Amino acid sequence: MSQSKPLSLHVPEPTGRPGCKTDFSYLRVSAAGAVPRPQVDVSPSETGEIASALIRVLDEHGNALGPWAPDASDELLRFGLRTMMKTRIFDARMVIAQRKKKISFYMTSLGEEALGTAQALALQDGDMCFPTYRQQSLLMAREVPLKEMICQLLSNECDPLKGRQLPVMYSVRRAGFFTISGNLATQFVQAVGWGMASAIKGDTKIASGWIGDGATAESDFATALTFAHVYQAPVILNVVNNQWAISTFQALAGGESVTFAARGVGAGIASLRVDGNDFLAVYAASRWAAERARSNLGPTLIEWVTYRAGPHSTSDDPSKYRPADDWTNFPLGDPVARLRRHLTSRGLWSDEEHDATHKALEAEVAAAQKEAESHGTLGHGTGPSAASMFEDVYKEMPEHLRVQRQQLGV
Amino acid sequence: MTMIQALRSAMDVMLARDDNVVIYGQDVGYFGGVFRCTDGLQAKYGKSRVFDAPISEGGIVGTAVGMAAYGLRPVVEIQFADYFYPASDQIVSEAARLRYRSAGDFTASMTIRMPCGGGIYGGQTHSQSPEAMFTHVCGLRTVMPSNPYDAKGLLISAIENDDPVIFLEPKRLYNGPFDGHHDKPVVPWSQHKLGEVPEGYYTVPLDSASVFRPGQDLTVITYGTMVFVSEAAALETGIDAEIIDLRSIWPLDLDTIVNSVKKTGRCVVVHEATRTSGFGAELVALVQEHCFYHLEAPIERVTGWDTPYPHAQEWAYFPGPDRVGAAFKRAMEAA
């Protein structure tokens, strides 16, 4: 006779469901300035403590504290704030366009604007980012024309992707922004391969791969870490832990009692865990990782701790699975508000300037939208030609596609 | 040259001609590949051009997509075609669609080599012919040589091609032609005219079939090992079969097929892969569509059975010359 009690299956749950309050004590938050800054040639095995702590620069009063406080120019910080605001305003406007049925689908990055903005500023021209669908702030920081982005969202006659892609699946090679795929995690491995290519050619460019907390459960996540470690690829492996994968809490992706940064240490990769809503920390950590990669010292994994403040997409209703006011209780706050406080306390920003900037950006986005819509919206006006549907499947159109195009009568 | 030597020669030529060509895969570097196809290449070109990879098909193909996006021309190896499945997502969702979804902003000029096919007592996971998994994917080119001369010329073409190419190598043909008579000694490529391979650069064009054996009675559409099995069946039945070696499975050379079937009026499709939804179904449909009024008999298909590839029952599974010959006779005897 067995003395054992019956086994039971453990299925992780978030503490906060609709009508409750989330207990964010699971987050492992360090005080601003408390985490040491190692040399860029640190051994990966020595980053274990940083990977379970949280690098933060800005305290609650907007002061920049500790060894990670970056040497960033006033202009860079002001540009950063403006870019985050622009991303947020653009997102809000595009959600309205989706509700008005001008575009079929949209995904905001509300609350995550610091990540792409600050990392883009820490990278150099020629470096290549392999983003997910939630790093539009990279495009904002690289100042890609809004009209071009909106034309992609509208799938109109000026869509650079000729109407072939769902909205937000941008591709902007000249801005170091790799073509977005609907298949999660695939680009994380490709980023490593791109970095390997740069090393093979003796180049000085580096790659930046992006993945969400939920997608770390995909096999390509582990694969990317293995290849990056084995070949010491010059790549920054960014894990955006926004706590949610659609309706699924990050604990169900494997985040319970462990950090995603720790996965990097286990794979032999120097790893940092960073406050993703702290613009200064994001910039400083990205600079550190970029310098490490560019010095041929190998890859860095960074877990960015943030919160997906908005719905997963325009097809999602988060009130069905999490508290409605969750973001307002998130301990790391709002990246825009925090940088604003910092700049204001240093006399580099004012309420007047903030309001004026907001107004100017609203006008800029509205003007770009108007211009883009003059080239058609989905199903209205001139769309990309049906004949172009058969192009670019191969470099040269094979005979069977010529025949199919003729069958369509175009 | 054997097919192994011919493939190695193609990679040697391309490594020398194009600095952007890199070769990697499992056991491909120092050891030179479990089939010796990359033997000596790392010593000649260095570890940054030819190197070993972790056992991760998704990683091998996924990093190659990233390298191609950078501008390299990777030639990667999956040790057995039976093991490409973990890389399916990177092949189907990424490599095949990179050009289309980015409107040419990014491209995946890459070649994925995979030893395929049975007839070697390879059992379930060393014998498969998964070409239909690839021909169904828009954006891919799928190629399979049947002899050393074509193997080298087609591989050079594949590496130079700007589309992603799945390059399937029938490992049963690596050392010599094989006609399905497993009880007879294997003849090496050195005694076959198609084993004569130029040392330097040459190409065999993609999308171009070869009429392997001209004939008047019926048309055989096939590729890989089955080219030689079909040749044996023609000799043994006395039926004057015209054997078309597709070489490029998809996109394919439709004109050569249609011209032949219109001439003979009869058609037999032969492949090792399982029958249902195999590539033969596409070939049958194309012939039916383009040659309907010239057909004098139903189109026959000789394929592997719809079972996993067995071990002990190797020769009951493998479509040998007897089964192929019987189909030839049926096609000739039909009204």
XYZ file of C-alpha atoms in Angstrom:
745
model
C 0.000 0.000 0.000
C 1.311 3.416 -0.947
C 1.454 6.059 1.797
C 1.507 8.892 -0.740
C -1.283 11.433 -1.006
C -2.883 11.831 -4.445
C -0.923 14.096 -6.752
C -2.465 17.351 -7.955
C -1.753 19.428 -11.035
C -0.446 22.947 -10.429
C -1.943 25.547 -12.749
C -0.641 29.082 -12.030
C -3.182 31.878 -11.571
C -2.819 35.664 -11.385
C -3.724 37.141 -8.004
C -5.953 39.730 -9.636
C -9.010 38.784 -11.645
C -11.897 41.107 -12.666
C -13.325 42.708 -9.540
C -10.192 41.966 -7.462
C -6.916 43.795 -6.883
C -3.623 42.367 -8.154
C -0.966 41.685 -5.515
C 2.171 42.912 -7.282
C 4.504 41.693 -4.527
C 5.617 38.887 -6.882
C 7.520 41.474 -8.958
C 10.823 41.575 -6.980
C 11.353 45.339 -7.144
C 14.695 46.862 -6.080
C 15.159 50.458 -4.949
C 16.417 52.987 -7.503
C 20.199 53.041 -7.561
C 20.554 49.858 -5.506
C 21.802 47.446 -8.167
C 25.531 47.542 -9.061
C 26.736 48.171 -12.603
C 29.321 45.586 -13.656
C 32.006 46.146 -16.269
C 30.865 45.266 -19.783
C 33.267 42.325 -19.869
C 31.593 40.708 -16.852
C 31.425 36.935 -16.898
C 27.842 35.765 -17.572
C 27.876 33.586 -14.461
C 28.484 36.693 -12.337
C 25.255 38.325 -13.508
C 23.021 35.934 -11.574
C 22.166 38.453 -8.825
C 21.431 41.274 -11.265
C 19.197 38.898 -13.187
C 16.997 38.435 -10.142
C 17.156 42.059 -8.935
C 15.789 45.099 -10.807
C 17.974 47.841 -12.242
C 16.299 51.206 -11.656
C 17.604 54.763 -11.968
C 14.609 57.037 -11.345
C 13.152 57.183 -7.853
C 9.567 58.196 -7.128
C 10.513 61.879 -7.072
C 12.161 61.712 -10.470
C 15.747 61.761 -9.183
C 18.354 59.759 -11.081
C 20.260 57.571 -8.650
C 23.107 55.085 -8.581
C 25.690 53.586 -10.928
C 23.280 53.049 -13.830
C 22.359 56.754 -14.107
C 23.437 57.306 -17.721
C 25.449 60.076 -19.255
C 22.606 61.207 -21.507
C 22.405 64.664 -23.037
C 19.491 66.955 -22.251
C 18.519 66.824 -25.914
C 18.456 63.031 -25.941
C 16.168 62.964 -22.913
C 13.855 65.575 -24.333
C 13.730 63.705 -27.645
C 13.003 60.523 -25.678
C 10.047 62.058 -23.883
C 8.691 63.537 -27.068
C 9.062 60.189 -28.880
C 7.243 58.298 -26.139
C 4.447 60.852 -26.274
C 4.321 60.547 -30.042
C 4.065 56.762 -29.824
C 1.223 57.003 -27.326
C -0.683 59.617 -29.302
C -0.209 57.659 -32.515
C -1.514 54.498 -30.818
C -4.583 56.264 -29.418
C -5.390 57.779 -32.774
C -5.040 54.455 -34.601
C -7.369 52.733 -32.137
C -9.991 55.337 -33.039
C -9.323 54.704 -36.732
C -9.876 51.004 -36.095
C -13.147 51.694 -34.273
C -14.225 53.806 -37.248
C -13.469 50.755 -39.455
C -10.817 52.613 -41.433
C -8.310 49.914 -40.467
C -9.109 46.311 -39.641
C -6.858 45.794 -36.650
C -4.421 47.566 -34.352
C -2.167 46.878 -31.366
C -1.097 49.625 -28.978
C 2.073 49.712 -26.903
C 0.545 51.740 -24.060
C 2.896 51.670 -21.068
C 5.819 50.172 -23.033
C 6.900 53.262 -24.966
C 10.245 53.622 -23.165
C 11.619 50.325 -24.465
C 11.926 50.872 -28.192
C 12.510 54.593 -27.785
C 15.473 54.327 -25.432
C 17.024 51.283 -27.065
C 16.868 52.864 -30.509
C 18.823 55.798 -29.063
C 21.421 53.409 -27.625
C 21.954 51.693 -30.990
C 23.760 53.006 -34.058
C 22.731 53.421 -37.665
C 23.083 50.085 -39.431
C 22.239 47.971 -36.392
C 19.198 45.795 -37.057
C 16.245 45.343 -34.731
C 14.114 42.201 -34.948
C 10.950 43.506 -33.303
C 7.649 41.977 -32.333
C 4.392 43.748 -33.165
C 4.704 45.963 -30.057
C 7.926 47.902 -30.699
C 6.465 50.705 -32.815
C 8.426 53.090 -30.569
C 11.544 51.947 -32.473
C 10.025 53.374 -35.648
C 9.067 56.575 -33.826
C 12.599 56.985 -32.492
C 14.032 56.369 -35.969
C 11.611 59.022 -37.248
C 10.009 56.869 -39.920
C 7.337 59.021 -41.616
C 3.970 58.561 -39.930
C 2.203 58.706 -43.268
C 4.137 55.651 -44.436
C 3.180 53.739 -41.285
C -0.481 54.708 -41.564
C -0.571 53.690 -45.228
C 0.569 50.236 -44.107
C -2.201 50.218 -41.493
C -4.733 51.197 -44.150
C -3.423 48.736 -46.780
C -3.942 51.465 -49.345
C -2.302 52.279 -52.664
C 0.733 53.759 -50.887
C 1.199 50.824 -48.506
C 4.904 49.942 -48.828
C 3.939 46.286 -48.284
C 1.328 46.446 -51.064
C -1.568 45.334 -48.892
C -0.090 41.907 -48.222
C 0.341 42.232 -44.484
C -1.970 42.702 -41.534
C -1.823 46.164 -39.968
C 1.184 46.785 -37.650
C 3.329 44.110 -39.372
C 5.700 46.811 -40.611
C 8.962 46.275 -42.495
C 11.415 49.175 -42.716
C 14.879 47.937 -43.575
C 16.409 51.393 -43.963
C 15.412 52.156 -40.362
C 16.918 48.915 -39.052
C 13.466 47.417 -38.508
C 13.109 43.805 -39.651
C 9.899 42.558 -41.290
C 7.419 41.570 -38.572
C 5.958 38.071 -38.708
C 2.738 36.863 -37.164
C 4.546 33.731 -35.993
C 5.823 34.420 -32.499
C 9.494 34.126 -31.511
C 10.795 33.290 -34.996
C 12.623 36.613 -35.217
C 14.502 35.983 -31.964
C 16.603 33.278 -33.680
C 16.902 35.325 -36.854
C 18.370 38.201 -34.850
C 21.089 35.847 -33.626
C 21.775 34.724 -37.193
C 22.009 38.356 -38.340
C 24.509 39.036 -35.556
C 26.482 35.933 -36.539
C 26.559 37.207 -40.131
C 27.947 40.541 -38.970
C 30.662 38.661 -37.054
C 31.409 36.365 -40.019
C 31.963 39.422 -42.228
C 34.060 41.235 -39.608
C 31.477 44.019 -39.530
C 30.817 46.275 -36.505
C 27.023 46.157 -36.612
C 24.969 44.441 -33.931
C 21.475 42.974 -33.780
C 18.666 43.541 -31.327
C 16.095 40.770 -30.904
C 12.726 41.271 -29.204
C 10.261 38.861 -27.627
C 7.407 39.038 -25.138
C 7.057 37.128 -21.862
C 4.473 34.744 -23.296
C 6.499 33.956 -26.417
C 9.508 32.876 -24.321
C 7.647 29.570 -24.077
C 8.133 29.065 -27.823
C 11.013 26.779 -28.741
C 12.710 29.528 -30.757
C 13.396 31.396 -27.491
C 15.596 28.623 -26.095
C 17.106 28.073 -29.538
C 18.109 31.716 -29.821
C 19.815 31.643 -26.427
C 21.748 28.500 -27.315
C 22.998 29.823 -30.644
C 23.773 33.276 -29.220
C 25.824 31.679 -26.457
C 27.564 29.055 -28.602
C 28.715 31.553 -31.249
C 28.992 34.573 -28.893
C 26.810 36.487 -31.315
C 26.734 40.300 -31.093
C 23.099 40.583 -30.146
C 20.886 42.147 -27.473
C 18.146 39.684 -26.537
C 15.246 41.759 -25.204
C 12.484 40.038 -23.241
C 9.571 42.411 -22.713
C 7.832 41.099 -19.606
C 4.566 43.042 -19.665
C 2.990 40.429 -17.393
C 0.385 39.335 -19.946
C 0.190 37.195 -23.091
C -3.322 38.073 -24.283
C -5.301 36.697 -21.291
C -2.482 34.601 -19.882
C -0.551 35.841 -16.853
C 3.248 35.620 -17.096
C 3.336 32.881 -14.442
C 1.841 30.513 -16.989
C 4.717 31.255 -19.386
C 7.096 29.991 -16.725
C 7.572 33.195 -14.701
C 6.396 31.899 -11.339
C 9.128 32.171 -8.665
C 11.742 32.867 -11.319
C 12.761 35.703 -13.620
C 13.098 35.557 -17.379
C 16.531 37.154 -17.025
C 17.646 34.090 -15.089
C 17.090 31.980 -18.210
C 19.881 33.927 -19.837
C 22.300 33.223 -17.006
C 21.438 29.547 -17.242
C 22.309 29.631 -20.943
C 25.655 31.316 -20.245
C 24.549 34.770 -21.361
C 25.175 37.964 -19.346
C 21.729 39.003 -18.192
C 20.097 42.083 -16.715
C 16.657 42.660 -15.254
C 15.584 46.248 -15.719
C 12.708 48.593 -14.882
C 11.138 48.923 -18.316
C 9.218 52.047 -17.361
C 12.375 53.911 -16.353
C 13.622 55.617 -19.506
C 17.060 56.267 -18.010
C 17.487 52.650 -16.940
C 16.379 51.384 -20.356
C 18.834 53.688 -22.092
C 21.689 52.804 -19.719
C 21.144 49.039 -19.884
C 20.781 49.136 -23.664
C 24.011 51.143 -23.952
C 25.777 48.606 -21.729
C 24.539 45.643 -23.778
C 25.324 47.370 -27.081
C 28.851 48.181 -25.954
C 29.318 44.599 -24.825
C 28.139 43.249 -28.185
C 30.127 45.766 -30.233
C 33.268 44.950 -28.243
C 32.890 41.310 -29.307
C 32.186 40.320 -25.704
C 29.046 38.409 -26.686
C 25.303 38.592 -26.229
C 23.256 40.124 -23.419
C 19.767 39.151 -22.365
C 17.648 41.887 -20.788
C 14.301 41.279 -19.122
C 12.347 44.532 -19.209
C 9.784 44.575 -16.434
C 6.778 46.583 -17.559
C 3.022 46.292 -17.810
C 0.760 45.908 -20.841
C -1.491 48.797 -19.926
C -3.828 48.508 -22.904
C -5.784 45.653 -24.430
C -3.692 43.014 -26.189
C -5.159 44.238 -29.483
C -8.277 45.898 -30.816
C -9.831 42.414 -30.800
C -9.263 41.982 -27.060
C -11.221 42.965 -23.940
C -8.949 42.734 -20.888
C -11.816 43.390 -18.454
C -12.768 39.747 -18.982
C -9.594 38.424 -17.319
C -7.891 41.139 -15.201
C -8.817 44.086 -12.963
C -9.907 47.139 -14.921
C -7.649 49.522 -12.948
C -4.626 47.201 -12.870
C -2.200 49.610 -14.536
C -2.806 52.353 -11.974
C -1.618 49.941 -9.261
C 1.447 48.720 -11.134
C 4.428 49.602 -8.913
C 6.629 50.847 -11.784
C 4.133 53.437 -12.962
C 3.959 55.161 -16.327
C 7.173 55.688 -18.333
C 6.009 58.995 -19.785
C 5.002 60.435 -16.417
C 8.248 59.328 -14.795
C 10.569 60.852 -17.389
C 8.455 63.975 -17.434
C 8.877 64.322 -13.658
C 12.631 63.856 -13.961
C 13.010 66.441 -16.714
C 10.694 68.888 -14.972
C 12.648 68.601 -11.705
C 15.831 69.381 -13.638
C 14.269 72.399 -15.343
C 14.441 70.681 -18.754
C 10.692 70.456 -19.262
C 7.599 72.366 -18.153
C 3.881 71.840 -18.048
C 3.525 74.463 -20.755
C 6.017 72.692 -22.989
C 4.334 69.381 -22.294
C 0.940 70.680 -23.333
C 2.352 72.409 -26.394
C 4.234 69.271 -27.423
C 1.146 67.158 -26.932
C -0.869 69.494 -29.084
C 1.762 69.636 -31.797
C 2.059 65.841 -31.891
C -1.710 65.442 -32.063
C -1.704 67.778 -35.061
C 1.221 65.939 -36.644
C -0.484 62.556 -36.352
C -3.818 63.953 -37.548
C -2.165 65.544 -40.581
C -0.317 62.319 -41.418
C -3.539 60.367 -41.069
C -5.391 62.746 -43.343
C -2.661 62.541 -45.940
C -2.538 58.749 -45.706
C -6.308 58.414 -45.975
C -6.260 60.492 -49.150
C -4.649 57.405 -50.710
C -7.541 55.178 -49.654
C -8.633 53.165 -46.649
C -9.277 49.441 -46.456
C -12.035 48.652 -48.913
C -12.442 52.292 -49.956
C -10.599 54.136 -52.669
C -7.723 52.719 -54.611
C -6.079 49.739 -52.992
C -2.955 47.916 -54.049
C -3.510 46.255 -57.419
C -4.719 42.663 -57.454
C -1.967 41.884 -59.959
C 0.663 42.823 -57.360
C -0.627 39.942 -55.220
C 1.386 37.562 -57.400
C 4.642 39.495 -57.204
C 7.515 38.850 -54.790
C 6.503 35.267 -54.027
C 9.711 34.499 -55.894
C 12.295 36.903 -57.258
C 11.050 36.229 -60.788
C 7.411 35.290 -61.303
C 7.255 31.589 -62.265
C 5.021 30.353 -65.052
C 2.293 28.974 -62.791
C 1.859 32.362 -61.117
C 1.717 34.125 -64.486
C -1.063 31.753 -65.466
C -2.941 32.324 -62.202
C -2.628 36.080 -62.611
C -4.103 35.773 -66.109
C -6.912 33.606 -64.733
C -7.775 36.422 -62.355
C -7.926 38.662 -65.406
C -5.460 41.256 -64.161
C 32.781 11.685 -59.022
C 30.250 10.127 -56.724
C 27.223 12.218 -55.852
C 28.879 12.963 -52.511
C 32.007 14.252 -54.244
C 29.932 16.207 -56.742
C 27.945 17.952 -53.999
C 31.146 18.721 -52.107
C 32.680 20.074 -55.319
C 29.652 22.363 -55.840
C 30.066 23.786 -52.335
C 33.831 24.116 -52.828
C 33.274 26.038 -56.065
C 30.717 28.361 -54.488
C 32.763 28.979 -51.325
C 35.608 30.063 -53.591
C 33.444 32.181 -55.916
C 31.305 34.040 -53.391
C 32.538 35.362 -50.037
C 28.951 35.468 -48.796
C 28.488 31.700 -49.019
C 28.642 30.035 -45.591
C 28.012 26.376 -44.817
C 26.913 24.926 -41.499
C 24.877 22.208 -39.878
C 25.181 19.319 -37.512
C 28.614 17.564 -37.848
C 29.223 19.565 -41.033
C 32.438 21.347 -39.955
C 35.451 19.557 -38.549
C 34.103 16.071 -39.192
C 32.960 16.871 -42.742
C 29.410 15.569 -42.443
C 28.044 12.139 -41.610
C 27.881 11.475 -45.376
C 31.251 13.201 -46.058
C 29.567 15.833 -48.247
C 31.506 18.691 -46.606
C 34.752 16.821 -45.961
C 37.782 19.116 -46.047
C 35.818 22.329 -46.579
C 36.401 23.725 -43.083
C 40.145 23.084 -43.339
C 40.206 24.875 -46.710
C 37.954 27.882 -45.925
C 38.128 28.301 -42.163
C 35.673 28.076 -39.303
C 33.910 31.323 -40.107
C 32.808 29.912 -43.490
C 32.175 26.239 -42.651
C 31.196 25.277 -39.126
C 29.447 22.850 -36.814
C 26.016 23.681 -35.422
C 24.055 22.629 -32.341
C 21.435 19.903 -32.833
C 18.616 22.312 -33.522
C 16.987 22.298 -36.929
C 14.890 25.355 -36.053
C 18.047 27.143 -34.945
C 19.997 26.155 -38.050
C 17.301 27.362 -40.435
C 16.299 30.358 -38.272
C 19.836 31.718 -38.017
C 20.231 31.158 -41.761
C 17.165 33.334 -42.394
C 18.794 36.057 -40.288
C 22.101 35.663 -42.146
C 20.321 35.851 -45.492
C 18.538 38.998 -44.308
C 21.976 40.446 -43.570
C 23.137 39.560 -47.081
C 24.949 36.260 -46.739
C 24.098 33.209 -48.835
C 23.881 30.381 -46.309
C 23.905 26.726 -47.364
C 22.730 24.748 -44.371
C 22.316 21.034 -43.861
C 19.621 19.064 -42.067
C 21.224 15.690 -41.401
C 18.210 13.690 -42.605
C 15.097 15.010 -44.344
C 13.193 13.074 -41.676
C 14.442 15.673 -39.180
C 13.388 18.880 -40.897
C 10.094 19.013 -38.975
C 11.391 21.084 -36.018
C 12.400 23.708 -38.595
C 8.980 23.751 -40.270
C 7.968 27.102 -38.795
C 11.177 28.807 -39.923
C 10.909 27.254 -43.400
C 7.207 27.810 -44.049
C 6.433 30.957 -42.062
C 9.735 32.762 -42.521
C 12.136 31.697 -45.284
C 9.372 31.109 -47.818
C 7.537 34.364 -47.071
C 10.269 36.861 -46.254
C 10.336 38.439 -49.708
C 6.562 38.497 -50.095
C 5.619 39.900 -46.735
C 8.287 42.599 -46.851
C 7.619 43.417 -50.526
C 11.255 42.623 -51.281
C 12.627 44.685 -48.366
C 14.213 41.476 -47.037
C 15.004 38.243 -48.899
C 16.072 34.732 -47.955
C 18.630 33.606 -50.504
C 19.482 30.314 -48.875
C 19.773 26.617 -49.610
C 18.705 23.864 -47.233
C 20.320 20.525 -48.068
C 18.591 17.386 -46.809
C 19.509 13.745 -47.525
C 16.246 11.962 -48.305
C 14.729 8.740 -49.581
C 14.740 5.084 -48.656
C 16.080 1.793 -49.928
C 18.817 1.686 -47.287
C 17.108 -0.063 -44.364
C 16.798 3.353 -42.758
C 13.489 2.606 -41.091
C 11.016 5.278 -40.180
C 13.302 8.253 -39.562
C 16.096 7.787 -42.104
C 14.051 7.071 -45.233
C 11.320 9.625 -45.717
C 10.653 11.646 -48.858
C 8.932 14.792 -47.587
C 9.012 16.773 -50.858
C 5.229 17.302 -50.829
C 5.632 19.132 -47.517
C 7.659 21.738 -49.410
C 5.993 21.832 -52.825
C 2.782 22.943 -51.100
C 4.545 25.999 -49.656
C 4.460 29.068 -51.881
C 7.815 30.812 -52.035
C 9.984 27.701 -51.881
C 11.836 25.935 -54.661
C 12.210 22.179 -54.270
C 14.956 20.372 -56.146
C 16.164 16.750 -56.251
C 19.032 15.482 -58.411
C 19.388 11.868 -59.553
C 23.060 11.749 -60.525
C 26.430 13.409 -59.797
C 26.483 15.674 -62.849
C 23.068 17.139 -62.108
C 23.765 17.192 -58.361
C 26.683 19.575 -58.770
C 25.098 21.742 -61.438
C 21.773 21.983 -59.632
C 23.391 22.717 -56.261
C 25.422 25.568 -57.754
C 22.224 26.912 -59.324
C 20.401 26.561 -56.016
C 23.103 28.429 -54.093
C 23.151 31.207 -56.691
C 19.368 31.458 -56.778
C 17.855 34.331 -54.803
C 14.870 32.262 -53.617
C 15.014 29.758 -50.744
C 15.742 26.315 -52.167
C 15.033 22.959 -50.525
C 17.722 20.702 -51.953
C 16.825 17.039 -51.441
C 19.612 14.499 -51.949
C 18.605 10.833 -52.401
C 21.172 9.210 -50.124
C 20.571 5.847 -51.841
C 22.244 7.448 -54.895
C 25.193 8.969 -52.988
C 27.651 6.223 -54.015
C 26.108 4.767 -57.140
C 22.917 4.482 -59.196
C 20.266 2.149 -57.766
C 17.525 0.522 -59.812
C 15.696 -1.206 -57.001
C 17.414 -4.599 -57.462
C 18.701 -4.778 -53.922
C 19.890 -8.366 -54.391
C 22.431 -7.329 -57.047
C 25.802 -5.680 -56.332
C 25.805 -1.875 -56.435
C 27.625 -0.357 -59.388
C 29.686 2.717 -58.450
C 29.276 6.086 -60.172
C 32.747 5.654 -61.679
C 31.191 3.167 -64.096
C 28.290 5.432 -65.110
C 28.505 8.241 -67.646
C 26.656 10.628 -65.336
C 29.486 10.132 -62.857
C 31.672 12.261 -65.146
C 31.654 15.652 -63.483
C 33.685 18.736 -64.474
C 35.989 20.044 -61.731
C 35.102 23.722 -62.129
C 32.015 25.901 -62.263
C 28.959 24.936 -64.297
C 25.236 25.013 -63.712
C 22.190 22.917 -64.470
C 19.247 25.313 -64.675
C 16.385 25.135 -62.198
C 12.844 24.658 -63.583
C 14.253 22.388 -66.252
C 13.490 18.672 -66.519
C 15.651 16.234 -68.446
C 14.420 13.481 -70.712
C 16.455 10.776 -69.053
C 15.400 8.112 -71.523
C 13.579 8.969 -74.754
C 10.688 6.666 -75.684
C 7.445 6.420 -77.624
C 5.074 4.134 -75.641
C 4.389 6.014 -72.439
C 5.665 8.894 -70.326
C 7.129 8.329 -66.884
C 7.311 11.396 -64.649
C 9.689 10.843 -61.773
C 12.768 12.089 -59.896
C 15.540 10.871 -57.600
C 16.141 7.154 -57.169
C 12.978 6.272 -59.070
C 14.587 7.476 -62.308
C 16.797 4.379 -62.279
C 14.012 2.087 -61.073
C 11.860 3.314 -63.950
C 14.720 2.713 -66.394
C 15.037 -0.880 -65.151
C 11.284 -1.393 -65.455
C 11.382 -0.163 -69.054
C 14.190 -2.554 -69.942
C 12.577 -5.488 -68.186
C 9.092 -4.990 -69.652
C 10.317 -4.066 -73.099
C 8.034 -1.050 -72.997
C 9.570 1.963 -74.717
C 9.020 4.381 -71.864
C 10.060 8.034 -72.054
C 11.464 8.791 -68.600
C 11.364 12.399 -67.480
C 13.606 13.284 -64.560
C 11.967 16.413 -63.145
C 15.107 17.574 -61.270
C 13.219 20.666 -60.123
C 10.104 19.318 -58.443
C 8.439 22.706 -57.941
C 8.342 25.058 -59.749
C 8.632 22.498 -62.521
C 9.164 22.228 -66.256
C 5.595 21.752 -67.461
C 6.401 21.980 -71.172
C 8.630 18.907 -71.166
C 5.918 16.905 -69.411
C 3.082 18.057 -71.636
C 5.022 17.577 -74.858
C 5.921 14.031 -73.863
C 2.437 12.963 -72.742
C 0.872 14.465 -75.866
C 3.285 12.323 -77.862
C 2.833 9.045 -75.955
C -0.770 9.362 -74.743
C 0.022 7.436 -71.568
C 1.499 8.508 -68.273
C 2.869 6.870 -65.141
C 3.955 8.939 -62.140
C 6.533 7.329 -59.841
C 7.844 8.456 -56.457
C 9.027 6.918 -53.199
C 6.901 9.180 -51.038
C 3.559 8.020 -49.685
C 0.641 8.159 -52.073
C -2.142 10.297 -50.619
C -1.568 14.014 -51.208
C 1.959 13.174 -52.347
C 3.500 15.231 -55.135
C 2.253 12.619 -57.610
C -1.283 13.896 -57.082
C -0.216 17.316 -58.368
C 1.531 15.723 -61.356
C -1.553 13.631 -62.175
C -3.737 16.724 -61.949
C -1.435 18.744 -64.207
C -1.311 16.002 -66.851
C -5.086 15.546 -66.691
C -5.599 19.284 -67.069
C -3.148 19.835 -69.913
C -3.254 16.520 -71.824
C -6.831 15.264 -71.317
C -7.689 14.853 -74.997
C -4.398 13.082 -75.702
C -4.700 10.505 -72.949
C -5.438 6.935 -74.034
C -5.364 5.408 -70.561
C -5.894 6.440 -66.954
C -2.808 8.019 -65.395
C -1.046 5.513 -63.141
C 0.738 6.322 -59.880
C 3.389 4.081 -58.338
C 4.390 5.325 -54.902
C 5.262 4.255 -51.394
C 2.322 2.864 -49.445
C 0.352 5.131 -47.103
C 2.259 3.832 -44.100
C 5.281 5.033 -42.160
C 8.485 3.712 -43.733
C 9.068 0.247 -42.230
C 12.363 -1.467 -41.506
C 12.014 -5.202 -42.091
C 9.515 -4.760 -44.926
C 11.871 -2.436 -46.848
C 11.472 -4.124 -50.264
C 7.752 -4.666 -49.948
C 7.421 -0.941 -49.304
C 9.962 0.514 -51.762
C 8.381 0.804 -55.245
C 10.801 -1.480 -57.100
C 11.033 -2.316 -60.818
C 8.398 -5.055 -60.592
C 5.728 -2.722 -59.236
C 6.721 0.040 -61.622
C 6.795 -2.410 -64.551
C 3.340 -3.715 -63.678
C 2.016 -0.153 -63.840
C 3.663 0.309 -67.236
C 1.818 -2.792 -68.464
C -1.499 -1.622 -67.069
C -1.050 1.717 -68.784
C -0.261 -0.012 -72.086
C -3.093 -2.509 -71.820
C -5.788 0.024 -71.010
C -8.166 0.632 -73.878
